[in-house]
Tab-separated table of C-alpha atoms in Angstrom:
chain	number	residue	atom	x	y	z
K	208	UNK	CA	0.000	0.000	0.000
K	209	UNK	CA	1.120	3.526	-0.517
K	210	UNK	CA	0.670	6.368	1.910
K	211	UNK	CA	1.529	9.764	0.509
K	212	UNK	CA	0.275	11.915	3.381
K	213	UNK	CA	2.201	15.019	4.330
K	214	UNK	CA	3.933	14.466	7.647
K	215	UNK	CA	2.956	10.786	7.771
K	216	UNK	CA	5.995	8.651	8.559
K	217	UNK	CA	6.766	4.955	8.533
K	218	UNK	CA	6.628	5.109	12.357
K	219	UNK	CA	3.125	6.642	12.297
K	220	UNK	CA	1.984	3.904	9.948
K	221	UNK	CA	3.633	1.045	11.829
K	222	UNK	CA	1.940	2.291	15.014
K	223	UNK	CA	-1.475	2.291	13.299
K	224	UNK	CA	-0.881	-1.147	11.768
K	225	UNK	CA	0.357	-2.524	15.101
K	226	UNK	CA	-2.745	-1.235	16.890
K	227	UNK	CA	-4.920	-3.066	14.352
K	228	UNK	CA	-2.874	-6.243	14.796
K	229	UNK	CA	-3.059	-6.120	18.600
K	230	UNK	CA	-6.855	-5.634	18.484
K	231	UNK	CA	-7.019	-9.002	16.699
K	232	UNK	CA	-4.988	-10.602	19.515
K	233	UNK	CA	-1.961	-11.049	17.256
K	234	UNK	CA	1.679	-9.980	17.416
K	235	UNK	CA	3.976	-7.710	15.407
K	236	UNK	CA	7.639	-7.987	14.428
K	237	UNK	CA	9.299	-4.713	13.455
K	238	UNK	CA	12.646	-4.941	11.701
K	239	UNK	CA	15.060	-2.001	11.957
K	240	UNK	CA	18.509	-1.432	10.480
K	241	UNK	CA	20.465	-0.854	13.700
K	242	UNK	CA	20.546	-2.004	17.315
K	243	UNK	CA	20.135	1.595	18.460
K	244	UNK	CA	17.019	2.014	16.298
K	245	UNK	CA	15.497	-1.166	17.741
K	246	UNK	CA	16.174	-0.031	21.320
K	247	UNK	CA	14.880	3.493	20.702
K	248	UNK	CA	11.764	2.279	18.891
K	249	UNK	CA	10.993	-0.218	21.673
K	250	UNK	CA	11.267	2.598	24.230
K	251	UNK	CA	9.191	4.958	22.066
K	252	UNK	CA	6.430	2.360	21.669
K	253	UNK	CA	6.533	1.532	25.384
K	254	UNK	CA	6.181	5.237	26.182
K	255	UNK	CA	3.125	5.271	23.852
K	256	UNK	CA	1.535	2.450	25.887
K	257	UNK	CA	2.520	-0.546	23.760
K	258	UNK	CA	3.933	-3.702	25.292
K	259	UNK	CA	7.162	-3.779	23.280
K	260	UNK	CA	10.639	-5.277	23.596
K	261	UNK	CA	13.762	-5.363	21.472
K	262	UNK	CA	16.176	-8.148	20.646
K	263	UNK	CA	19.502	-7.943	18.829
K	264	UNK	CA	22.994	-9.446	18.754
K	265	UNK	CA	23.862	-8.010	22.192
K	266	UNK	CA	20.941	-9.926	23.700
K	267	UNK	CA	22.261	-13.014	25.521
K	268	UNK	CA	21.100	-16.416	24.248
K	269	UNK	CA	19.052	-17.272	27.351
K	270	UNK	CA	17.463	-13.828	27.323
K	271	UNK	CA	16.529	-14.264	23.637
K	272	UNK	CA	14.729	-17.475	24.516
K	273	UNK	CA	12.821	-15.741	27.303
K	274	UNK	CA	11.932	-12.806	25.042
K	275	UNK	CA	10.573	-15.109	22.317
K	276	UNK	CA	8.641	-17.117	24.904
K	277	UNK	CA	7.243	-13.853	26.316
K	278	UNK	CA	6.025	-12.768	22.890
K	279	UNK	CA	4.348	-16.107	22.281
K	280	UNK	CA	2.762	-16.262	25.758
K	281	UNK	CA	1.244	-12.758	25.517
K	282	UNK	CA	3.579	-10.968	27.930
K	283	UNK	CA	4.032	-8.347	25.211
K	284	UNK	CA	2.812	-7.658	21.663
K	285	UNK	CA	5.634	-6.093	19.653
K	286	UNK	CA	9.171	-7.374	19.118
K	287	UNK	CA	11.675	-5.072	17.458
K	288	UNK	CA	14.974	-6.339	16.123
K	289	UNK	CA	17.610	-6.197	13.437
K	290	UNK	CA	18.615	-9.452	11.750
K	291	UNK	CA	18.005	-12.020	14.492
K	292	UNK	CA	14.397	-12.141	13.353
K	293	UNK	CA	15.070	-13.672	9.953
K	294	UNK	CA	15.108	-17.408	9.462
K	295	UNK	CA	14.463	-20.288	11.807
K	296	UNK	CA	11.851	-18.621	13.992
K	297	UNK	CA	8.382	-20.115	14.112
K	298	UNK	CA	6.191	-17.519	15.754
K	299	UNK	CA	2.624	-18.386	14.697
K	300	UNK	CA	1.219	-15.566	16.846
K	301	UNK	CA	2.913	-13.000	14.599
K	302	UNK	CA	0.612	-11.769	11.847
K	303	UNK	CA	2.448	-8.565	10.931
K	304	UNK	CA	6.067	-8.194	9.884
K	305	UNK	CA	7.010	-4.553	9.335
K	306	UNK	CA	10.358	-3.916	7.660
K	307	UNK	CA	11.445	-0.322	8.178
K	308	UNK	CA	13.730	1.356	5.642
K	309	UNK	CA	13.286	-1.576	3.259
K	310	UNK	CA	14.810	0.456	0.448
K	311	UNK	CA	18.196	0.851	2.148
K	312	UNK	CA	20.268	-1.487	-0.021
K	313	UNK	CA	22.826	-3.645	1.757
K	314	UNK	CA	23.220	-6.945	3.581
K	315	UNK	CA	20.202	-6.412	5.855
K	316	UNK	CA	17.946	-5.480	2.937
K	317	UNK	CA	19.237	-7.904	0.304
K	318	UNK	CA	16.814	-10.079	-1.644
K	319	UNK	CA	17.653	-13.144	0.491
K	320	UNK	CA	17.424	-11.243	3.766
K	321	UNK	CA	14.078	-9.722	2.788
K	322	UNK	CA	12.669	-13.127	1.750
K	323	UNK	CA	13.788	-14.701	5.032
K	324	UNK	CA	12.328	-11.877	7.092
K	325	UNK	CA	9.087	-11.811	5.108
K	326	UNK	CA	8.766	-15.537	5.772
K	327	UNK	CA	8.137	-14.854	9.468
K	328	UNK	CA	4.604	-13.800	8.506
K	329	UNK	CA	3.974	-17.053	6.632
K	330	UNK	CA	3.366	-19.000	9.851
K	331	UNK	CA	0.076	-17.185	10.378
K	332	UNK	CA	-2.842	-17.648	7.972
K	333	UNK	CA	-3.582	-13.920	8.089
K	334	UNK	CA	0.099	-13.003	8.039
K	335	UNK	CA	1.167	-9.940	6.131
K	336	UNK	CA	4.319	-7.972	5.470
K	337	UNK	CA	4.749	-4.239	5.050
K	338	UNK	CA	7.922	-2.999	3.392
K	339	UNK	CA	8.408	0.661	4.272
K	340	UNK	CA	10.272	2.438	1.488
K	341	UNK	CA	10.407	5.577	-0.598
K	342	UNK	CA	11.379	3.615	-3.725
K	343	UNK	CA	11.164	-0.042	-4.724
K	344	UNK	CA	14.713	-1.347	-4.979
K	345	UNK	CA	15.809	-4.259	-7.129
K	346	UNK	CA	16.180	-6.400	-4.004
K	347	UNK	CA	12.670	-5.526	-2.884
K	348	UNK	CA	11.150	-6.275	-6.288
K	349	UNK	CA	12.968	-9.612	-6.574
K	350	UNK	CA	11.928	-10.593	-3.040
K	351	UNK	CA	8.298	-9.666	-3.702
K	352	UNK	CA	8.315	-11.535	-7.023
K	353	UNK	CA	9.834	-14.632	-5.404
K	354	UNK	CA	7.346	-14.611	-2.528
K	355	UNK	CA	4.463	-14.269	-5.002
K	356	UNK	CA	5.877	-17.156	-7.072
K	357	UNK	CA	6.127	-19.368	-3.976
K	358	UNK	CA	2.626	-18.409	-2.890
K	359	UNK	CA	1.171	-19.352	-6.292
K	360	UNK	CA	2.940	-22.715	-6.131
K	361	UNK	CA	1.639	-23.325	-2.597
K	362	UNK	CA	-1.920	-22.383	-3.564
K	363	UNK	CA	-1.801	-24.726	-6.578
K	364	UNK	CA	-0.441	-27.546	-4.405
K	365	UNK	CA	-3.128	-26.932	-1.776
K	366	UNK	CA	-5.866	-26.954	-4.421
K	367	UNK	CA	-4.570	-30.136	-6.064
K	368	UNK	CA	-4.367	-31.957	-2.723
K	369	UNK	CA	-7.522	-30.396	-1.232
K	370	UNK	CA	-5.583	-28.798	1.625
K	371	UNK	CA	-7.179	-25.975	3.586
K	372	UNK	CA	-4.447	-23.660	4.854
K	373	UNK	CA	-4.334	-22.799	8.547
K	374	UNK	CA	-1.893	-21.116	10.883
K	375	UNK	CA	0.699	-23.394	12.394
K	376	UNK	CA	0.111	-24.375	15.980
K	377	UNK	CA	3.205	-24.673	18.094
K	378	UNK	CA	3.489	-25.456	21.775
K	379	UNK	CA	5.246	-22.868	23.936
K	380	UNK	CA	7.985	-24.764	25.762
K	381	UNK	CA	10.612	-23.990	28.346
K	382	UNK	CA	14.184	-23.676	27.075
K	383	UNK	CA	15.719	-27.123	26.701
K	384	UNK	CA	12.371	-28.914	26.991
């Protein structure tokens, strides 16, 4: 979607989208470019009344586990991070992945990185991704095209095999359990 409102920022929009997501009882991942941005945004959202936390490479392994468990068990609604929130995380409660500054080319906004991050929304049937950008970069376009291609293949497979999609269900376990 495109918002061309004067004075309307990606932060204003992510706040509005997060409010909508929380009203549905679902969670939001917000992806920033730097650790400082993730910390500052978590504090800003907390000051606005959101239940938000950050996680990045300075977060200790055990603390990461507790943070992810807290998100899944409804201790908070919004998790902000840099690149730890890419692949390998199954968070079915997350229905919104918001990627800030998606048009800032580089390692964290490469085609592969964007695809991996966008995949976090695929665990939820109503999952969606918002790429915040002023322009559509080559990496963004390729990532969007690839995700659309994969979605078409999955829909065709589901139709052929009479599969009704649903969100994954995953038990919340203690670390090491």
